[in-house]
Amino acid sequence: GFYINTEIEFLNIDNIHKVRESYRKVLAACYSNSPKFWALLDESNWLDFISLLLEGGQKIANKLRQGTCVLVHCSDGWDRTSQLVSLAQILLDPYYRTIEGFQVLIEKDWVSFGHQFSARHGHINKLTTQDDQSYVFIQFLDAVYQLITQFPLAFEFNFRLLRDLAYHASACQYGTFLGNNYQDRVQMKVTQHTVSVWNFIHQNKNKYINHIYQPNYMNELKPRHHTQYLRLWEEYFFRFRKEVISPCLLYTSDAADDLLCVDLGGRRIIKKK
């Protein structure tokens, strides 16, 4: 039987195989030159998956806000679990919306928790197969991107940080995302032979700063998760085809009253009067 006073809720978030298929479809749509681009994007279900993550993170945050203990678990415990608990913490705690806090979050709930970066991102490894690949971490970064677009004053960092983390998760230029777990990194002597990506980020911190950030703007975030409120992460998916990105204005009701137009890491944001 179940524990007394316990509720079990399935969030219906698809597994890594569906995510891999969706990611390939959205990439194909972005580089297709097809007049049916938006239909192809819709068929990929990518934004539907992002919507489910945001909704799940919000449900967890709501339970915690009410003082309820929450146990989160997926099939293995290092994919959807990392996504959901990370998002819930970002929604509840402004610290994780700072550059330092975001670093702590990724290090503890992704790197140290055992998310299989090498397997999921297809790093060269004789034990890694295509069936293991799935851009779960990119999906999480995309969800954070959606939060920044909805709450541009609530985050110390801009879109460039998300884009660069997405790139370095696959590039293997730094040791942060090498291996599948702590044991792998110890055996590879990652700390002795490589540099952390966070060293690079802090050395170039100015380009990652969101200049309209207001530390005391909002304690808890309650995002809109339905797909009509979400947008394609153009800075990532069109990163090799900048010519297809037309100037795009994002309207938001969460900006300060006197905000007219700002640059948030490559996106102009207009305050809707």
GROMACS .gro file of C-alpha atoms in nm:
model
  273
    1GLY     CA    1   0.000   0.000   0.000
    2PHE     CA    2   0.081   0.365  -0.016
    3TYR     CA    3   0.203   0.579   0.268
    4ILE     CA    4  -0.070   0.751   0.469
    5ASN     CA    5  -0.141   1.113   0.366
    6THR     CA    6   0.065   1.073   0.050
    7GLU     CA    7  -0.032   1.170  -0.303
    8ILE     CA    8   0.132   1.029  -0.614
    9GLU     CA    9   0.118   1.247  -0.923
   10PHE     CA   10   0.252   1.155  -1.266
   11LEU     CA   11   0.357   1.458  -1.467
   12ASN     CA   12   0.348   1.281  -1.807
   13ILE     CA   13   0.688   1.411  -1.912
   14ASP     CA   14   0.826   1.200  -2.195
   15ASN     CA   15   1.148   0.998  -2.170
   16ILE     CA   16   1.487   1.063  -2.328
   17HIS     CA   17   1.395   0.888  -2.652
   18LYS     CA   18   1.101   1.120  -2.717
   19VAL     CA   19   1.318   1.419  -2.626
   20ARG     CA   20   1.589   1.307  -2.871
   21GLU     CA   21   1.332   1.267  -3.148
   22SER     CA   22   1.179   1.607  -3.070
   23TYR     CA   23   1.518   1.779  -3.064
   24ARG     CA   24   1.609   1.637  -3.406
   25LYS     CA   25   1.277   1.752  -3.547
   26VAL     CA   26   1.310   2.107  -3.419
   27LEU     CA   27   1.665   2.130  -3.557
   28ALA     CA   28   1.546   1.999  -3.893
   29ALA     CA   29   1.271   2.261  -3.894
   30CYS     CA   30   1.514   2.543  -3.813
   31TYR     CA   31   1.743   2.453  -4.105
   32SER     CA   32   1.481   2.346  -4.355
   33ASN     CA   33   1.403   2.678  -4.530
   34SER     CA   34   1.050   2.543  -4.544
   35PRO     CA   35   0.753   2.783  -4.573
   36LYS     CA   36   0.582   2.546  -4.329
   37PHE     CA   37   0.835   2.620  -4.055
   38TRP     CA   38   0.578   2.685  -3.781
   39ALA     CA   39   0.391   2.366  -3.867
   40LEU     CA   40   0.717   2.170  -3.848
   41LEU     CA   41   0.799   2.330  -3.515
   42ASP     CA   42   0.456   2.237  -3.383
   43GLU     CA   43   0.498   1.879  -3.503
   44SER     CA   44   0.827   1.852  -3.313
   45ASN     CA   45   0.638   1.896  -2.980
   46TRP     CA   46   0.945   2.073  -2.839
   47LEU     CA   47   0.749   2.358  -2.685
   48ASP     CA   48   0.493   2.113  -2.550
   49PHE     CA   49   0.773   1.938  -2.362
   50ILE     CA   50   0.902   2.272  -2.228
   51SER     CA   51   0.547   2.354  -2.118
   52LEU     CA   52   0.524   2.027  -1.922
   53LEU     CA   53   0.854   2.097  -1.748
   54LEU     CA   54   0.745   2.445  -1.642
   55GLU     CA   55   0.410   2.313  -1.526
   56GLY     CA   56   0.579   2.033  -1.329
   57GLY     CA   57   0.827   2.270  -1.170
   58GLN     CA   58   0.540   2.498  -1.072
   59LYS     CA   59   0.346   2.211  -0.913
   60ILE     CA   60   0.649   2.114  -0.704
   61ALA     CA   61   0.708   2.475  -0.603
   62ASN     CA   62   0.343   2.512  -0.501
   63LYS     CA   63   0.360   2.204  -0.277
   64LEU     CA   64   0.680   2.322  -0.113
   65ARG     CA   65   0.529   2.667  -0.066
   66GLN     CA   66   0.245   2.502   0.125
   67GLY     CA   67   0.491   2.322   0.353
   68THR     CA   68   0.443   1.981   0.190
   69CYS     CA   69   0.740   1.747   0.147
   70VAL     CA   70   0.797   1.644  -0.215
   71LEU     CA   71   0.986   1.341  -0.348
   72VAL     CA   72   1.073   1.368  -0.717
   73HIS     CA   73   1.188   1.070  -0.921
   74CYS     CA   74   1.202   0.959  -1.282
   75SER     CA   75   1.308   0.627  -1.434
   76ASP     CA   76   1.677   0.665  -1.349
   77GLY     CA   77   1.673   0.978  -1.134
   78TRP     CA   78   1.922   1.194  -1.325
   79ASP     CA   79   1.722   1.335  -1.618
   80ARG     CA   80   1.367   1.457  -1.552
   81THR     CA   81   1.440   1.466  -1.180
   82SER     CA   82   1.725   1.713  -1.229
   83GLN     CA   83   1.510   1.923  -1.461
   84LEU     CA   84   1.215   1.948  -1.223
   85VAL     CA   85   1.394   2.006  -0.894
   86SER     CA   86   1.618   2.269  -1.055
   87LEU     CA   87   1.322   2.459  -1.199
   88ALA     CA   88   1.133   2.443  -0.868
   89GLN     CA   89   1.430   2.597  -0.686
   90ILE     CA   90   1.462   2.874  -0.944
   91LEU     CA   91   1.093   2.955  -0.902
   92LEU     CA   92   1.115   2.965  -0.522
   93ASP     CA   93   1.456   3.112  -0.443
   94PRO     CA   94   1.599   3.431  -0.598
   95TYR     CA   95   1.951   3.310  -0.514
   96TYR     CA   96   1.936   3.057  -0.797
   97ARG     CA   97   1.857   3.340  -1.038
   98THR     CA   98   2.201   3.491  -0.981
   99ILE     CA   99   2.511   3.380  -1.171
  100GLU     CA  100   2.663   3.230  -0.855
  101GLY     CA  101   2.339   3.059  -0.758
  102PHE     CA  102   2.285   2.918  -1.107
  103GLN     CA  103   2.637   2.775  -1.095
  104VAL     CA  104   2.566   2.613  -0.757
  105LEU     CA  105   2.237   2.472  -0.889
  106ILE     CA  106   2.393   2.312  -1.197
  107GLU     CA  107   2.689   2.176  -1.000
  108LYS     CA  108   2.476   2.013  -0.729
  109ASP     CA  109   2.165   1.899  -0.916
  110TRP     CA  110   2.324   1.810  -1.251
  111VAL     CA  111   2.699   1.752  -1.229
  112SER     CA  112   2.723   1.607  -0.877
  113PHE     CA  113   2.381   1.442  -0.894
  114GLY     CA  114   2.497   1.220  -1.178
  115HIS     CA  115   2.338   1.352  -1.494
  116GLN     CA  116   2.512   1.163  -1.773
  117PHE     CA  117   2.656   1.451  -1.971
  118SER     CA  118   2.888   1.236  -2.182
  119ALA     CA  119   2.616   0.991  -2.275
  120ARG     CA  120   2.343   1.247  -2.330
  121HIS     CA  121   2.559   1.481  -2.540
  122GLY     CA  122   2.737   1.211  -2.737
  123HIS     CA  123   3.091   1.280  -2.615
  124ILE     CA  124   3.343   1.043  -2.769
  125ASN     CA  125   3.325   0.734  -2.551
  126LYS     CA  126   3.335   0.367  -2.647
  127LEU     CA  127   3.054   0.294  -2.400
  128THR     CA  128   2.820   0.563  -2.535
  129THR     CA  129   2.560   0.477  -2.797
  130GLN     CA  130   2.321   0.693  -2.999
  131ASP     CA  131   2.038   0.546  -2.795
  132ASP     CA  132   2.187   0.716  -2.487
  133GLN     CA  133   2.191   1.060  -2.647
  134SER     CA  134   1.925   1.311  -2.549
  135TYR     CA  135   1.955   1.683  -2.491
  136VAL     CA  136   1.783   1.689  -2.154
  137PHE     CA  137   2.014   1.961  -2.022
  138ILE     CA  138   1.939   2.180  -2.325
  139GLN     CA  139   1.570   2.130  -2.253
  140PHE     CA  140   1.625   2.259  -1.899
  141LEU     CA  141   1.819   2.563  -2.026
  142ASP     CA  142   1.535   2.632  -2.269
  143ALA     CA  143   1.288   2.628  -1.979
  144VAL     CA  144   1.508   2.882  -1.796
  145TYR     CA  145   1.513   3.089  -2.115
  146GLN     CA  146   1.133   3.098  -2.104
  147LEU     CA  147   1.145   3.218  -1.744
  148ILE     CA  148   1.382   3.503  -1.834
  149THR     CA  149   1.154   3.614  -2.117
  150GLN     CA  150   0.860   3.626  -1.877
  151PHE     CA  151   1.050   3.779  -1.582
  152PRO     CA  152   1.338   3.980  -1.732
  153LEU     CA  153   1.399   4.177  -1.413
  154ALA     CA  154   1.428   3.868  -1.192
  155PHE     CA  155   1.753   3.720  -1.331
  156GLU     CA  156   2.107   3.849  -1.285
  157PHE     CA  157   2.220   3.670  -1.603
  158ASN     CA  158   2.109   3.705  -1.963
  159PHE     CA  159   2.047   3.471  -2.255
  160ARG     CA  160   2.417   3.457  -2.347
  161LEU     CA  161   2.495   3.255  -2.035
  162LEU     CA  162   2.238   2.993  -2.130
  163ARG     CA  163   2.362   2.979  -2.490
  164ASP     CA  164   2.726   2.941  -2.386
  165LEU     CA  165   2.646   2.671  -2.129
  166ALA     CA  166   2.451   2.484  -2.397
  167TYR     CA  167   2.751   2.506  -2.630
  168HIS     CA  168   3.009   2.396  -2.372
  169ALA     CA  169   2.798   2.102  -2.255
  170SER     CA  170   2.879   1.943  -2.593
  171ALA     CA  171   3.206   2.110  -2.693
  172CYS     CA  172   3.428   1.943  -2.427
  173GLN     CA  173   3.649   2.252  -2.418
  174TYR     CA  174   3.623   2.259  -2.039
  175GLY     CA  175   3.610   1.974  -1.791
  176THR     CA  176   3.288   2.066  -1.611
  177PHE     CA  177   3.059   1.849  -1.823
  178LEU     CA  178   3.295   1.561  -1.898
  179GLY     CA  179   3.203   1.211  -1.782
  180ASN     CA  180   2.874   1.071  -1.662
  181ASN     CA  181   2.927   1.100  -1.287
  182TYR     CA  182   3.171   1.194  -1.014
  183GLN     CA  183   3.359   0.864  -1.038
  184ASP     CA  184   3.421   0.918  -1.410
  185ARG     CA  185   3.567   1.262  -1.345
  186VAL     CA  186   3.791   1.130  -1.066
  187GLN     CA  187   3.923   0.852  -1.291
  188MET     CA  188   3.985   1.097  -1.575
  189LYS     CA  189   4.151   1.341  -1.331
  190VAL     CA  190   3.936   1.617  -1.468
  191THR     CA  191   4.026   1.870  -1.198
  192GLN     CA  192   4.399   1.817  -1.259
  193HIS     CA  193   4.393   1.823  -1.639
  194THR     CA  194   4.113   2.061  -1.732
  195VAL     CA  195   3.971   2.403  -1.649
  196SER     CA  196   3.616   2.461  -1.527
  197VAL     CA  197   3.375   2.643  -1.755
  198TRP     CA  198   3.284   2.858  -1.456
  199ASN     CA  199   3.635   3.007  -1.455
  200PHE     CA  200   3.572   3.130  -1.809
  201ILE     CA  201   3.226   3.261  -1.720
  202HIS     CA  202   3.344   3.457  -1.416
  203GLN     CA  203   3.639   3.599  -1.607
  204ASN     CA  204   3.392   3.726  -1.867
  205LYS     CA  205   3.111   3.803  -1.626
  206ASN     CA  206   3.029   4.144  -1.774
  207LYS     CA  207   2.893   3.995  -2.095
  208TYR     CA  208   2.659   3.770  -1.899
  209ILE     CA  209   2.512   4.043  -1.679
  210ASN     CA  210   2.148   4.137  -1.725
  211HIS     CA  211   2.165   4.514  -1.683
  212ILE     CA  212   1.799   4.551  -1.589
  213TYR     CA  213   1.823   4.294  -1.309
  214GLN     CA  214   1.650   4.399  -0.986
  215PRO     CA  215   1.753   4.171  -0.694
  216ASN     CA  216   1.442   4.250  -0.490
  217TYR     CA  217   1.201   4.253  -0.783
  218MET     CA  218   1.014   3.930  -0.707
  219ASN     CA  219   1.070   3.662  -0.444
  220GLU     CA  220   0.875   3.377  -0.606
  221LEU     CA  221   0.800   3.330  -0.976
  222LYS     CA  222   0.473   3.195  -1.112
  223PRO     CA  223   0.524   3.151  -1.486
  224ARG     CA  224   0.270   3.095  -1.757
  225HIS     CA  225   0.347   2.751  -1.891
  226HIS     CA  226   0.101   2.709  -2.178
  227THR     CA  227   0.261   2.697  -2.521
  228GLN     CA  228   0.101   3.023  -2.638
  229TYR     CA  229   0.321   3.201  -2.383
  230LEU     CA  230   0.640   3.025  -2.492
  231ARG     CA  231   0.878   3.112  -2.774
  232LEU     CA  232   1.144   2.933  -2.973
  233TRP     CA  233   1.492   2.979  -2.827
  234GLU     CA  234   1.625   3.142  -3.144
  235GLU     CA  235   1.965   3.234  -3.000
  236TYR     CA  236   2.034   2.863  -2.960
  237PHE     CA  237   1.850   2.689  -3.241
  238PHE     CA  238   1.946   2.949  -3.504
  239ARG     CA  239   2.299   3.002  -3.370
  240PHE     CA  240   2.459   2.892  -3.696
  241ARG     CA  241   2.206   3.074  -3.915
  242LYS     CA  242   2.188   3.428  -3.786
  243GLU     CA  243   2.067   3.549  -4.123
  244VAL     CA  244   1.727   3.390  -4.072
  245ILE     CA  245   1.658   3.575  -3.748
  246SER     CA  246   1.463   3.888  -3.816
  247PRO     CA  247   1.451   4.165  -3.552
  248CYS     CA  248   1.206   4.039  -3.294
  249LEU     CA  249   1.032   4.225  -3.016
  250LEU     CA  250   0.924   4.049  -2.700
  251TYR     CA  251   0.634   4.210  -2.518
  252THR     CA  252   0.619   4.158  -2.147
  253SER     CA  253   0.396   4.279  -1.867
  254ASP     CA  254   0.653   4.196  -1.600
  255ALA     CA  255   0.900   4.475  -1.677
  256ALA     CA  256   0.931   4.791  -1.471
  257ASP     CA  257   0.685   5.070  -1.549
  258ASP     CA  258   0.955   5.299  -1.685
  259LEU     CA  259   1.116   5.030  -1.902
  260LEU     CA  260   1.087   5.110  -2.270
  261CYS     CA  261   1.352   4.911  -2.454
  262VAL     CA  262   1.650   4.711  -2.333
  263ASP     CA  263   1.890   4.452  -2.469
  264LEU     CA  264   1.879   4.122  -2.281
  265GLY     CA  265   2.159   3.923  -2.438
  266GLY     CA  266   2.062   3.967  -2.800
  267ARG     CA  267   1.686   4.020  -2.762
  268ARG     CA  268   1.519   4.360  -2.753
  269ILE     CA  269   1.251   4.376  -2.489
  270ILE     CA  270   0.973   4.631  -2.508
  271LYS     CA  271   0.749   4.729  -2.219
  272LYS     CA  272   0.390   4.708  -2.332
  273LYS     CA  273   0.203   5.014  -2.209
   0.00000   0.00000   0.00000
